[in-house]
Structure formats: C-alpha cells, structure tokens
Coordinates of C-alpha atoms and ligand atoms in Angstrom, one line a residue:
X1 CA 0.0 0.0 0.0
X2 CA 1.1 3.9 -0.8
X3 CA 1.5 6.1 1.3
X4 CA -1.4 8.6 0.6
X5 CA -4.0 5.7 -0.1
X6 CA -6.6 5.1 2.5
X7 CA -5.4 3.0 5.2
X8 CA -1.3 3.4 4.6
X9 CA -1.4 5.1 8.2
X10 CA -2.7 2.9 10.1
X11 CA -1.1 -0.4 8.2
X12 CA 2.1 0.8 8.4
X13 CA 2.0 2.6 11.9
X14 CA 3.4 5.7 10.3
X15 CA 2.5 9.6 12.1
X16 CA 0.8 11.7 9.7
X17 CA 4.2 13.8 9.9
X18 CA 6.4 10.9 8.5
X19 CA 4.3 10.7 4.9
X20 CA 5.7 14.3 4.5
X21 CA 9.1 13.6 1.2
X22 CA 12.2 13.8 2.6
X23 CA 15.2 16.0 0.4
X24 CA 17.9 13.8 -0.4
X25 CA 21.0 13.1 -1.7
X26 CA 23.0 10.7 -4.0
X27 CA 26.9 11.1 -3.5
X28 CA 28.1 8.9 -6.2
X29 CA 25.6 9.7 -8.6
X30 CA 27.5 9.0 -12.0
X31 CA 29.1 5.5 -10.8
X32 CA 26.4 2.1 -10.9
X33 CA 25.2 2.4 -7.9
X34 CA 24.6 5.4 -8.2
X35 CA 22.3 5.5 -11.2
X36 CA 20.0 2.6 -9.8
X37 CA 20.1 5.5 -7.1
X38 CA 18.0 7.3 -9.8
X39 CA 16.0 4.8 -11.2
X40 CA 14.8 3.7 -7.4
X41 CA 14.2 7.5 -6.5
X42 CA 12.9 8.4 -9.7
X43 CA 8.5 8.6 -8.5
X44 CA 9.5 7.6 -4.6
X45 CA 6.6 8.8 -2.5
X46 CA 8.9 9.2 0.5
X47 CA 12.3 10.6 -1.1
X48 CA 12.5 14.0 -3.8
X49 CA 16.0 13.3 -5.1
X50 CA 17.6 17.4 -4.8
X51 CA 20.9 17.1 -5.1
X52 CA 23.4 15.0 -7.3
X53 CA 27.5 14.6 -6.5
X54 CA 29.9 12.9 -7.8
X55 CA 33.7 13.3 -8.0
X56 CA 35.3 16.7 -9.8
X57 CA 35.8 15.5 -12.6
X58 CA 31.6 15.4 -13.2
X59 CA 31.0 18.4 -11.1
X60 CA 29.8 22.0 -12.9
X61 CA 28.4 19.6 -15.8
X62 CA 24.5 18.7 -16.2
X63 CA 24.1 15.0 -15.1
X64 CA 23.9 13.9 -18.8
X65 CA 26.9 16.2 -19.5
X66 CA 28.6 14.2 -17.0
X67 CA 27.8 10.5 -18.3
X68 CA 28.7 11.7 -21.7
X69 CA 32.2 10.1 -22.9
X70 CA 34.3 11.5 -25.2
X71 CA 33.0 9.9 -27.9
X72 CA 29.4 10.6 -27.2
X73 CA 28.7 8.1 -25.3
X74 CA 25.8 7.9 -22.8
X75 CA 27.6 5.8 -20.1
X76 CA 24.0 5.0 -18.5
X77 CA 24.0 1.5 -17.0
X78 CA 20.4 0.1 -16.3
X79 CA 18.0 -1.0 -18.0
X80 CA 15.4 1.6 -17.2
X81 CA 15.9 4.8 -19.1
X82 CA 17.4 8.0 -17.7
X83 CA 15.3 9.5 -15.7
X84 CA 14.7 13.1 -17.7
X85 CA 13.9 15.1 -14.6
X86 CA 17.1 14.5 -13.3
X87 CA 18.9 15.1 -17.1
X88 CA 19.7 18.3 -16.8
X89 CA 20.0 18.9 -13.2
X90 CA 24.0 19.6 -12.5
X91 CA 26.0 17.3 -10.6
X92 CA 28.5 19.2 -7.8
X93 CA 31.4 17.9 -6.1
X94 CA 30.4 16.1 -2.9
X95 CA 33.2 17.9 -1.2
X96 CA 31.0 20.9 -1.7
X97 CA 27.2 19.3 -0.6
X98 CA 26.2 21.1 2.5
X99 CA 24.2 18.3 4.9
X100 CA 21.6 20.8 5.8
X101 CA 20.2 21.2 2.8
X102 CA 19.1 17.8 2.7
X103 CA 17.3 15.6 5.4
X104 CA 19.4 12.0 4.0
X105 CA 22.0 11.3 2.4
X106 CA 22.9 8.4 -0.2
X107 CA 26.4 7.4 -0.4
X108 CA 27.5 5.6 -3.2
X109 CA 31.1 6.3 -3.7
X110 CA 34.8 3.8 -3.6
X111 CA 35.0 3.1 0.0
X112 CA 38.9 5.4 -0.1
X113 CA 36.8 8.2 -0.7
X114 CA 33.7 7.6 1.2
X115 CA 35.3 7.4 4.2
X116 CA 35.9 11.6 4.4
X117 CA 32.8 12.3 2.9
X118 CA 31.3 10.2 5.1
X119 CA 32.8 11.7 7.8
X120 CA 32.1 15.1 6.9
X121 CA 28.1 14.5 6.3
X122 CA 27.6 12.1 8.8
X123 CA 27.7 14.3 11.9
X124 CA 25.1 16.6 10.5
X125 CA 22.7 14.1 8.9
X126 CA 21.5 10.4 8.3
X127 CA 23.6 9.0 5.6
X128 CA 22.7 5.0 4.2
X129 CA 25.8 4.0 2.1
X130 CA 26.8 1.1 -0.5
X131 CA 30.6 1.7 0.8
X132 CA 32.5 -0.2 3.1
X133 CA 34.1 2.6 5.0
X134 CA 32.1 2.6 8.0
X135 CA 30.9 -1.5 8.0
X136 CA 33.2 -2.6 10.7
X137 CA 33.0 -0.6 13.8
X138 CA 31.6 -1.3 16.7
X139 CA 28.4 0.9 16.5
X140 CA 27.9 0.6 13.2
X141 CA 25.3 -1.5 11.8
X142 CA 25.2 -3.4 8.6
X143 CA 22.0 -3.5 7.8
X144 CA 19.8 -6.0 4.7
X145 CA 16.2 -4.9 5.1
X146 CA 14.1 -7.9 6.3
X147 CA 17.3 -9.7 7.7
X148 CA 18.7 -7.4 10.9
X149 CA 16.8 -4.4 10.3
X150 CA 16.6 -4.1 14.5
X151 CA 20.2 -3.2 14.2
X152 CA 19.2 0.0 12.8
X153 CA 18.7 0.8 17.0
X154 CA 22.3 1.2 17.1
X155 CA 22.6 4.1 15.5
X156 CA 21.8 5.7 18.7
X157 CA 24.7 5.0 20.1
X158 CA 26.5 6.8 17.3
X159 CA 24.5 9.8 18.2
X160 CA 25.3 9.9 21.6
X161 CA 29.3 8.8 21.8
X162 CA 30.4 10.7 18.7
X163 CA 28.1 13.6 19.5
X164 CA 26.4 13.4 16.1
X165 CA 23.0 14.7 15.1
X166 CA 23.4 12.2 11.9
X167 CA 24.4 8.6 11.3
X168 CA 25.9 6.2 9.0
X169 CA 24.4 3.1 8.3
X170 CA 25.7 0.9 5.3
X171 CA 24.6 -2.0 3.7
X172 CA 27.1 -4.7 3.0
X173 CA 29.2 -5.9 0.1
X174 CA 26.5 -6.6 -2.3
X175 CA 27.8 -10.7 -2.0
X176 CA 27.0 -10.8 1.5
X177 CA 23.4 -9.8 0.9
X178 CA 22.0 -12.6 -0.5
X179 CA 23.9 -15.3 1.4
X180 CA 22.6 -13.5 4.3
X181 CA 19.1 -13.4 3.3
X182 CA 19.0 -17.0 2.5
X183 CA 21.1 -18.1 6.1
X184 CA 18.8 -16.0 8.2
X185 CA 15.5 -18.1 8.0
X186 CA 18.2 -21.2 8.0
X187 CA 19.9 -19.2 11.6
X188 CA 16.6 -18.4 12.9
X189 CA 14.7 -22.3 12.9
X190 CA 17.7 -24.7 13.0
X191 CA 20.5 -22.3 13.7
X192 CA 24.0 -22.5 11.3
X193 CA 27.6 -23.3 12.6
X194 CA 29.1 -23.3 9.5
X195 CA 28.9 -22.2 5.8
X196 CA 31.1 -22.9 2.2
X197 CA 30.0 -20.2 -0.1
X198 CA 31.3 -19.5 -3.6
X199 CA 30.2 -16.5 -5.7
X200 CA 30.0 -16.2 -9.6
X201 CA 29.4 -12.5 -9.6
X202 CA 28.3 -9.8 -11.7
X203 CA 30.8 -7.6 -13.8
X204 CA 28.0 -4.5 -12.8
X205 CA 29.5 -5.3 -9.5
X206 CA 33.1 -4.4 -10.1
X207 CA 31.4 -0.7 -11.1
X208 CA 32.8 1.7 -14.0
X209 CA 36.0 3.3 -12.1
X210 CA 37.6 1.6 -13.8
X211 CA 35.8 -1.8 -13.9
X212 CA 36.0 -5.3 -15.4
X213 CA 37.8 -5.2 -18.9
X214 CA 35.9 -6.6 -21.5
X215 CA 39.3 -8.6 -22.6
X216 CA 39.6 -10.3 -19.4
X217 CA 36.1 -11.1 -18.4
X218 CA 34.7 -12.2 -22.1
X219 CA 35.3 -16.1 -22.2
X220 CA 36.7 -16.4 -19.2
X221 CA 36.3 -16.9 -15.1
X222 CA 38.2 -14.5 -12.9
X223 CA 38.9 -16.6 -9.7
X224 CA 39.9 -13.5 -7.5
X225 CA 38.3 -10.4 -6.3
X226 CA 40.5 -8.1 -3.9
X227 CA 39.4 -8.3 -0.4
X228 CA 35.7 -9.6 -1.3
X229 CA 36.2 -12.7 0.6
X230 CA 37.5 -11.4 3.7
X231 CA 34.7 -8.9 3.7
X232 CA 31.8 -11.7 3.4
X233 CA 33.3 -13.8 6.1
X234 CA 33.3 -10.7 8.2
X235 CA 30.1 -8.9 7.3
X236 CA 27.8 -12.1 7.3
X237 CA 28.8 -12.8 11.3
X238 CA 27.7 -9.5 12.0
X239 CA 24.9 -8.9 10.2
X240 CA 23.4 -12.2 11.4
X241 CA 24.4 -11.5 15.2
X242 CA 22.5 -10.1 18.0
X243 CA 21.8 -6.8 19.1
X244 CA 22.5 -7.1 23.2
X245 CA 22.0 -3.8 24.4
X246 CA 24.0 -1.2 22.6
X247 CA 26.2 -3.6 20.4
X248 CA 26.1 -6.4 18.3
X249 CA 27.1 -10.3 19.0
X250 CA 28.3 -11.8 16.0
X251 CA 26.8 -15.2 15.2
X252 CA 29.7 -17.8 16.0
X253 CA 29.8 -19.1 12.5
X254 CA 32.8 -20.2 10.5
X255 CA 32.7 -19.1 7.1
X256 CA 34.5 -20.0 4.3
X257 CA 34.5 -17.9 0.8
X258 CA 35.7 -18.3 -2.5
X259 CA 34.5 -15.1 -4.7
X260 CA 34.8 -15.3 -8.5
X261 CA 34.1 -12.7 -11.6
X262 CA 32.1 -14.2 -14.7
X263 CA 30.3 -13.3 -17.5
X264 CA 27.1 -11.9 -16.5
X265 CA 26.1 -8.4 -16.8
X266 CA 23.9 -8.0 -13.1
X267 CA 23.1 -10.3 -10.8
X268 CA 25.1 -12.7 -8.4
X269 CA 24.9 -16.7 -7.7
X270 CA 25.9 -18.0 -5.1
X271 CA 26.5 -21.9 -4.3
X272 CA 26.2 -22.4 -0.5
X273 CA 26.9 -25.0 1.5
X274 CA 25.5 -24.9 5.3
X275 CA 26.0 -26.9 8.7
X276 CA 23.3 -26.3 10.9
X277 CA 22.6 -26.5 14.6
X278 CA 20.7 -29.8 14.3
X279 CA 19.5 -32.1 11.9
X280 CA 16.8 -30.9 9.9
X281 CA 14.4 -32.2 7.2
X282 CA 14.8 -30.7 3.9
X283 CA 11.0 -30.0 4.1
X284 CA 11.1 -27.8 6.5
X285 CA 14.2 -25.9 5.9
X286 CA 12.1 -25.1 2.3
X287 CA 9.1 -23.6 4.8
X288 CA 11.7 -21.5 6.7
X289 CA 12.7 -20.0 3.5
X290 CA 9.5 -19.7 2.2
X291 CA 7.9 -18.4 5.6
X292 CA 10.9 -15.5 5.8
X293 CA 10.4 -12.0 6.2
X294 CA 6.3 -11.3 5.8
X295 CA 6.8 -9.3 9.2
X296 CA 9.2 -6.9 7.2
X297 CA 7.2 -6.9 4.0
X298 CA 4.1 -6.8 5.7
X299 CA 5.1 -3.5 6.9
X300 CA 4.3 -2.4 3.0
X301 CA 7.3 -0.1 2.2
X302 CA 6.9 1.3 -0.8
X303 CA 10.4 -0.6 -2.3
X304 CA 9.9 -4.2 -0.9
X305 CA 8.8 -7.3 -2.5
X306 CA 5.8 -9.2 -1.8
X307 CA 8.5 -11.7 -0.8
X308 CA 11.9 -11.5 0.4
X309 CA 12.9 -15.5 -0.9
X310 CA 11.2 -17.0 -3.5
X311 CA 12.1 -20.9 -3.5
X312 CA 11.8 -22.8 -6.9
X313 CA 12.1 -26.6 -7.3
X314 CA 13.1 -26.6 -11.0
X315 CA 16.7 -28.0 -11.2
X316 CA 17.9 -25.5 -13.5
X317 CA 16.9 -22.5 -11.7
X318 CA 18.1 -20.2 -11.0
X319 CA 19.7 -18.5 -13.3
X320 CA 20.7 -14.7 -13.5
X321 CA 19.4 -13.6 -16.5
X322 CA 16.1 -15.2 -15.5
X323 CA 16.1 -14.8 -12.0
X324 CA 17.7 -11.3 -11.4
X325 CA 14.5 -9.2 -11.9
X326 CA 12.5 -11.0 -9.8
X327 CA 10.4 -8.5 -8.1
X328 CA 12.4 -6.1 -9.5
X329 CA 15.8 -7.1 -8.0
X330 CA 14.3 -7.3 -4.6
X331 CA 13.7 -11.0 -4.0
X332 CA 16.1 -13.3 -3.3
X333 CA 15.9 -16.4 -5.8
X334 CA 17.2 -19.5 -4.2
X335 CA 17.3 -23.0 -5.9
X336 CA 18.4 -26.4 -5.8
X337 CA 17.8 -27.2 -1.6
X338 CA 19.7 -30.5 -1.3
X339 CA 21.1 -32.4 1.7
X340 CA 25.0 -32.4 2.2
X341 CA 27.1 -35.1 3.5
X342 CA 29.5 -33.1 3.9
X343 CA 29.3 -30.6 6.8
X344 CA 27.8 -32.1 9.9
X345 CA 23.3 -31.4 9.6
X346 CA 24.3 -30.4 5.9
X347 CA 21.5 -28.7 3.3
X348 CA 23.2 -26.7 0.1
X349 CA 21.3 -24.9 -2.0
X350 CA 21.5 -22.3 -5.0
X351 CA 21.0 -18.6 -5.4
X352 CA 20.5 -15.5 -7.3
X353 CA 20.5 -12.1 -5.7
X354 CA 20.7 -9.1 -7.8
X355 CA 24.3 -7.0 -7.3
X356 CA 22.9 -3.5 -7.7
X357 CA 19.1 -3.6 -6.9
X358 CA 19.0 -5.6 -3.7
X359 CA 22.6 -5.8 -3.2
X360 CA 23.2 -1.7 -3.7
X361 CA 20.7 1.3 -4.6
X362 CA 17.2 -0.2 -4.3
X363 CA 18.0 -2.5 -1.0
X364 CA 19.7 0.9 0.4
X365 CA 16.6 2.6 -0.4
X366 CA 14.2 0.3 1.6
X367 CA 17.1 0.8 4.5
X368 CA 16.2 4.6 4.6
X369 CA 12.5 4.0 3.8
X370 CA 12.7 1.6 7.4
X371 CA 14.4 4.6 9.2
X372 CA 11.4 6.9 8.1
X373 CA 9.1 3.9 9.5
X374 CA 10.7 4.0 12.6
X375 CA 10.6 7.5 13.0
X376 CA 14.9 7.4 12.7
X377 CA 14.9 10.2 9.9
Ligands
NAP1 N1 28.2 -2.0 -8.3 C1 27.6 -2.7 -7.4 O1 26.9 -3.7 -7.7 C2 27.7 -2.4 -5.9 C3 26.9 -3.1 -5.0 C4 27.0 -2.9 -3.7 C5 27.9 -1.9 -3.2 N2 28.6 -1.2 -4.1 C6 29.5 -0.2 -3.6 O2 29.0 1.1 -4.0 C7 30.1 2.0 -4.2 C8 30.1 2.6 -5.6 O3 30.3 1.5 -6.5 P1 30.0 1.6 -8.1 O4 30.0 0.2 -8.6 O5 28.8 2.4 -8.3 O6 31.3 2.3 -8.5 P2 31.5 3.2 -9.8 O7 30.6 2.8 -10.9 O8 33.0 3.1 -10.1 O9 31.1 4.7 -9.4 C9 31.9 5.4 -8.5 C10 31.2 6.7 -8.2 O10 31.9 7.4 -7.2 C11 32.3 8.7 -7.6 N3 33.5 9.1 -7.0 C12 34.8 8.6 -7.2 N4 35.7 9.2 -6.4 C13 35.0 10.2 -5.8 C14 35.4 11.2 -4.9 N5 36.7 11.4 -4.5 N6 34.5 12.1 -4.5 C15 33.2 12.0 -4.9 N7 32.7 11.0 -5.7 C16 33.7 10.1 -6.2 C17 32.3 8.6 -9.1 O11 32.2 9.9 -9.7 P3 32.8 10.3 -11.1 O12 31.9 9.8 -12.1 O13 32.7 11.8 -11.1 O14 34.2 9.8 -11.1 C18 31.1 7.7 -9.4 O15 29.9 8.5 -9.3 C19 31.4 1.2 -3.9 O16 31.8 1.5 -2.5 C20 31.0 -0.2 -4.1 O17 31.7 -1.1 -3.3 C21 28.5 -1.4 -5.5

C-alpha cells in the first residue's frame, strides 16, 4: 500500500508527519550504484531526489553532460531509461554538498573516498551507504532490510558517543546480501555453525572506475576479487548477530568464501553449502525459507517485494538472467535445496541475488524507507 492511499497510516503505523518527502542526496551519482540510485528515487513517494555529486571530474556539468564520454557516449548503465527530470539537473562535487540542505544522504562512492565524505556528512545528517568505509565498527550496523533491520537501533549509540546529530548506516558488500538473506531463516529455525560459499558475480559489481575489462572477463572466469572474501566472512557474522543492548554479538559461525568474476552483466549466484545446529528435514528448511520476512514486508514499504525468498524446485533454476529481476531485484531467488554429506546437519542450495538492486541502490533505499518507518529520519 502507498502512502497517501486510505489505510497506509494505520497499516504501516506511520504519524501523519512521516508521509511528508524527505530532500535527499546521492553522493556517487555517476558510478552504478549510483544511477539505480536514480531509477529507485525516480517517482518515490517518500524521497525527492535534490541534489546530485559525484567526484570533480563530473562536477559543474548537467548529469547527462557528465555521463557523456568522449565519444558521445551515454555511459548510463540500467535497464530503465534516464530519468529526464534529473537530465539536466548539475552534478557538484560532494566535497561541496552542505548536509543541511538535505534531510538523507545516499552514499554511493569507492570506500577510499567515502570514508571523508562520510565523515564530513555524517555528523550533521543520516547518511545510508553502499561503501564499506564505515561497515566494521563497533556501533555501526550493517543492515539487509528484512534480515537485521533491529540493528538500525544502534545508530543511537552513534549519536550519543560521537556527538552526532546524523548517522551512518551501510549495507554490505552486495555478495553478503544474498547469502545473508538465504542463512537468516536457516539461523533463525535450526541455527548455522558453519557455511562454504562461492560467488559467480556480476561484472556491474566491479562498477565503471575503472571496472572489469571486457578482454579479461569475455570467455573467461576471474577466480579473484580483492578483499571480497575477507569482507563476506566478516560482514555475514555480524549482520546475522544479535543486538544485546547497545552492540552487536556476531553469530559464531565459520565461514569460508571463495568469490569469482564471470560473464554476467547483473546479478550474483551463489553456491552455498550450510552446517546447521541440528538435523533438519529438507521440508522444513524449504518452509523457513518460504515463511521468511512477511513481518518486514508486511510492513508495506513502498520498495519491498511481496517476498523476500522465492524458492523454486526446477533443477535448473536459477539462473541470473532469468532470475535477477524477480520482483524487480528485490527477492532473493534461491534453488536447488539438497542435503550435504559433507558438513555435519548439511543442506546446500543455489542462489541468485541481484548485485545493484537488492545488493546496492534499491536495497539501500528500503534501508532509509525503514528509518522513516521508525521515526529514525
Ligand atoms: N556496483 C555494485 O553492484 C555495488 C553493489 C554494492 C555496493 N557497491 C559499492 O558502491 C560504491 C560505488 O560502486 P559503483 O559500482 O557504483 O562504482 P563506480 O561505478 O565506479 O562509481 C563510482 C562513483 O563514485 C564517484 N567518485 C569517485 N571518487 C570520488 C570522490 N573522490 N568524491 C566523490 N565522488 C567520487 C564517481 O564519480 P565520477 O563519475 O565523477 O568519477 C562515481 O559516481 C562502492 O563502494 C561499491 O563497493 C557497489
């Protein structure tokens, strides 16, 4: 339900002064991320996208000015068309966005640079970010909507020890997000000790600065991707912890990643391989997964999916370019549930999440449209 239809109100628990649209920002504007920033904030009930920002090298130019290459070029990477209303609006150099002109900020930006920006916007106003700059402090959540959205409490504690009227909250490396989704029913009924995930992800995911070459990645499998492994082993803990008091608990879970580059434009599998706390029939791990989230998507935000897992029994599925726009990159695909003999109370099962809708602009948006449920911005 919208806001502004009969009912939203009261379904949603939402004061009358929380359906007012919120000014925001999109640091990062130019990059991937940042223009699925544009497609997910292009008729938002909730969020008027004022501001664009990117590095100098786009700033004094119109936004289409700055995705122009050389050559001509539109370097515009969804498929949705370019927003027009946001065309010709200019982009300015995030060093120069004053927080108080806006009431959130999206970050979108390498993590190098996010982290002063960050810092700079932070203090003065809520800022939900793709980067990993922030991810691993103590009161910082990592937040997947539907998954450990109750973490968002934390930012509290921000307020009060670094004296900030803002916050940061990011979302994590766009691989963690689906594995996450699909171990949280899996934590939740039978709990997990262990997990053996490998990734076949996206080239989208790598972004434009500079990105995947199309040499390398055409015909091929890149078995490595810098510090992506480390960060999933790291992030997934957290994210699936508990929030005692004013920090979080990671989940005691051994995790062990192997994260590969292929072929495929959006959209990231994942193999995964999971011990669980006890033995469990494969029937009803497939009703925890199916069961998962409707108290988050009951809550009707305007970005998420009827369903946060949808669970198919065809062997071949999924598959990214089938799967990916499920929902519009908001539900998590996951396939072939089968017992493994390896890992002590084994199950191992298939997935599809997609890198930049879910995993970046669209699952950062239903982060800040939680905040302005919970009365946070
Ligand atoms: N792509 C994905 O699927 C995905 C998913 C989840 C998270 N993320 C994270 O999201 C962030 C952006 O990734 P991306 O894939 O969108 O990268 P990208 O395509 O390379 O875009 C980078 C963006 O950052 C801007 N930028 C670079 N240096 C800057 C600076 N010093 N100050 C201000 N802006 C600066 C660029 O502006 P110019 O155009 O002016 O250079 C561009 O808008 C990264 O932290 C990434 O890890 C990406």
């Amino acid at each position: 339900m919208w806001p502004g239809l009969p009912g939203f109100a009261k379904e949603t628990g939402m004061r009358p002064q929380q359906q007012q649209r919120r000014k925001v920002a999109v640091v990062g504007a130019t990059g991937v991320a940042g223009q699925h920033f544009l497609v997910a904030l292009a008729n938002h009930p909730w969020f008027e996208l004022s501001t664009l920002a990117a590095s100098e090298r786009s700033a004094g130019r119109s936004y289409r000015e700055a995705l122009t290459g050389p050559g001509g070029a539109l370097r515009w990477a969804c498929d949705e068309p370019l927003p027009e209303r946001f065309a010709a609006m200019p982009v300015i150099d995030a060093r120069a966005l004053d927080p108080r002109s806006v009431d959130l900020v999206f970050s979108a930006v390498e993590s190098d640079a996010a982290r002063p920006l960050e810092e700079g916007l932070a203090p003065h106003v809520p800022v939900v970010s793709t980067a990993s700059a922030f991810r691993y402090e103590d009161d910082v959540p990592i937040v997947v909507p539907g998954v450990n959205h109750e973490h968002c409490a934390l930012v509290k504690r921000q307020q009060r020890e670094r004296g900030w009227r803002g916050f940061v909250i990011p979302i994590p490396n766009c691989t963690t997000t689906g594995l996450v989704v699909a171990l949280a029913p899996l934590v939740r009924s039978f709990g997990v000790r262990s997990v053996v995930m490998t990734s076949l992800q996206a080239i989208s995911g790598a972004g434009r600065s500079p990105g995947v070459v199309a040499l390398d990645i055409l015909d091929n499998v890149i078995p490595f991707i810098p510090k992506e492994e480390e960060k999933v082993q790291r992030e997934t803990a957290k994210i699936l912890g508990r929030l005692e008091g004013d920090r979080i608990a990671p989940l005691d879970v051994a995790v062990s990643a192997t994260c590969t580059r292929v072929n495929v434009r959006d959209g990231h599998t994942l193999t995964v391989n999971a011990g669980l706390g006890k033995k469990a029939p494969l029937a009803a791990v497939a009703d925890a997964l199916r069961a998962f989230g409707r108290e988050f998507t009951d809550l009707g935000l305007p970005s998420a999916p009827p369903e946060l897992i949808q669970l198919t029994e065809d062997p071949y599925r999924p598959q990214p370019r089938i799967d990916r726009h499920m929902h519009d990159g908001m539900t998590t695909v996951v396939g072939r549930l089968r017992e493994d003999s390896v890992l002590p109370n084994g199950v191992k099962l298939v997935l599809v999440s997609h890198n930049t809708k879910m995993g970046a602009a669209k699952g950062a948006t239903l982060v800040a449209e939680y905040l302005v449920h919970r009365g946070l911005v």
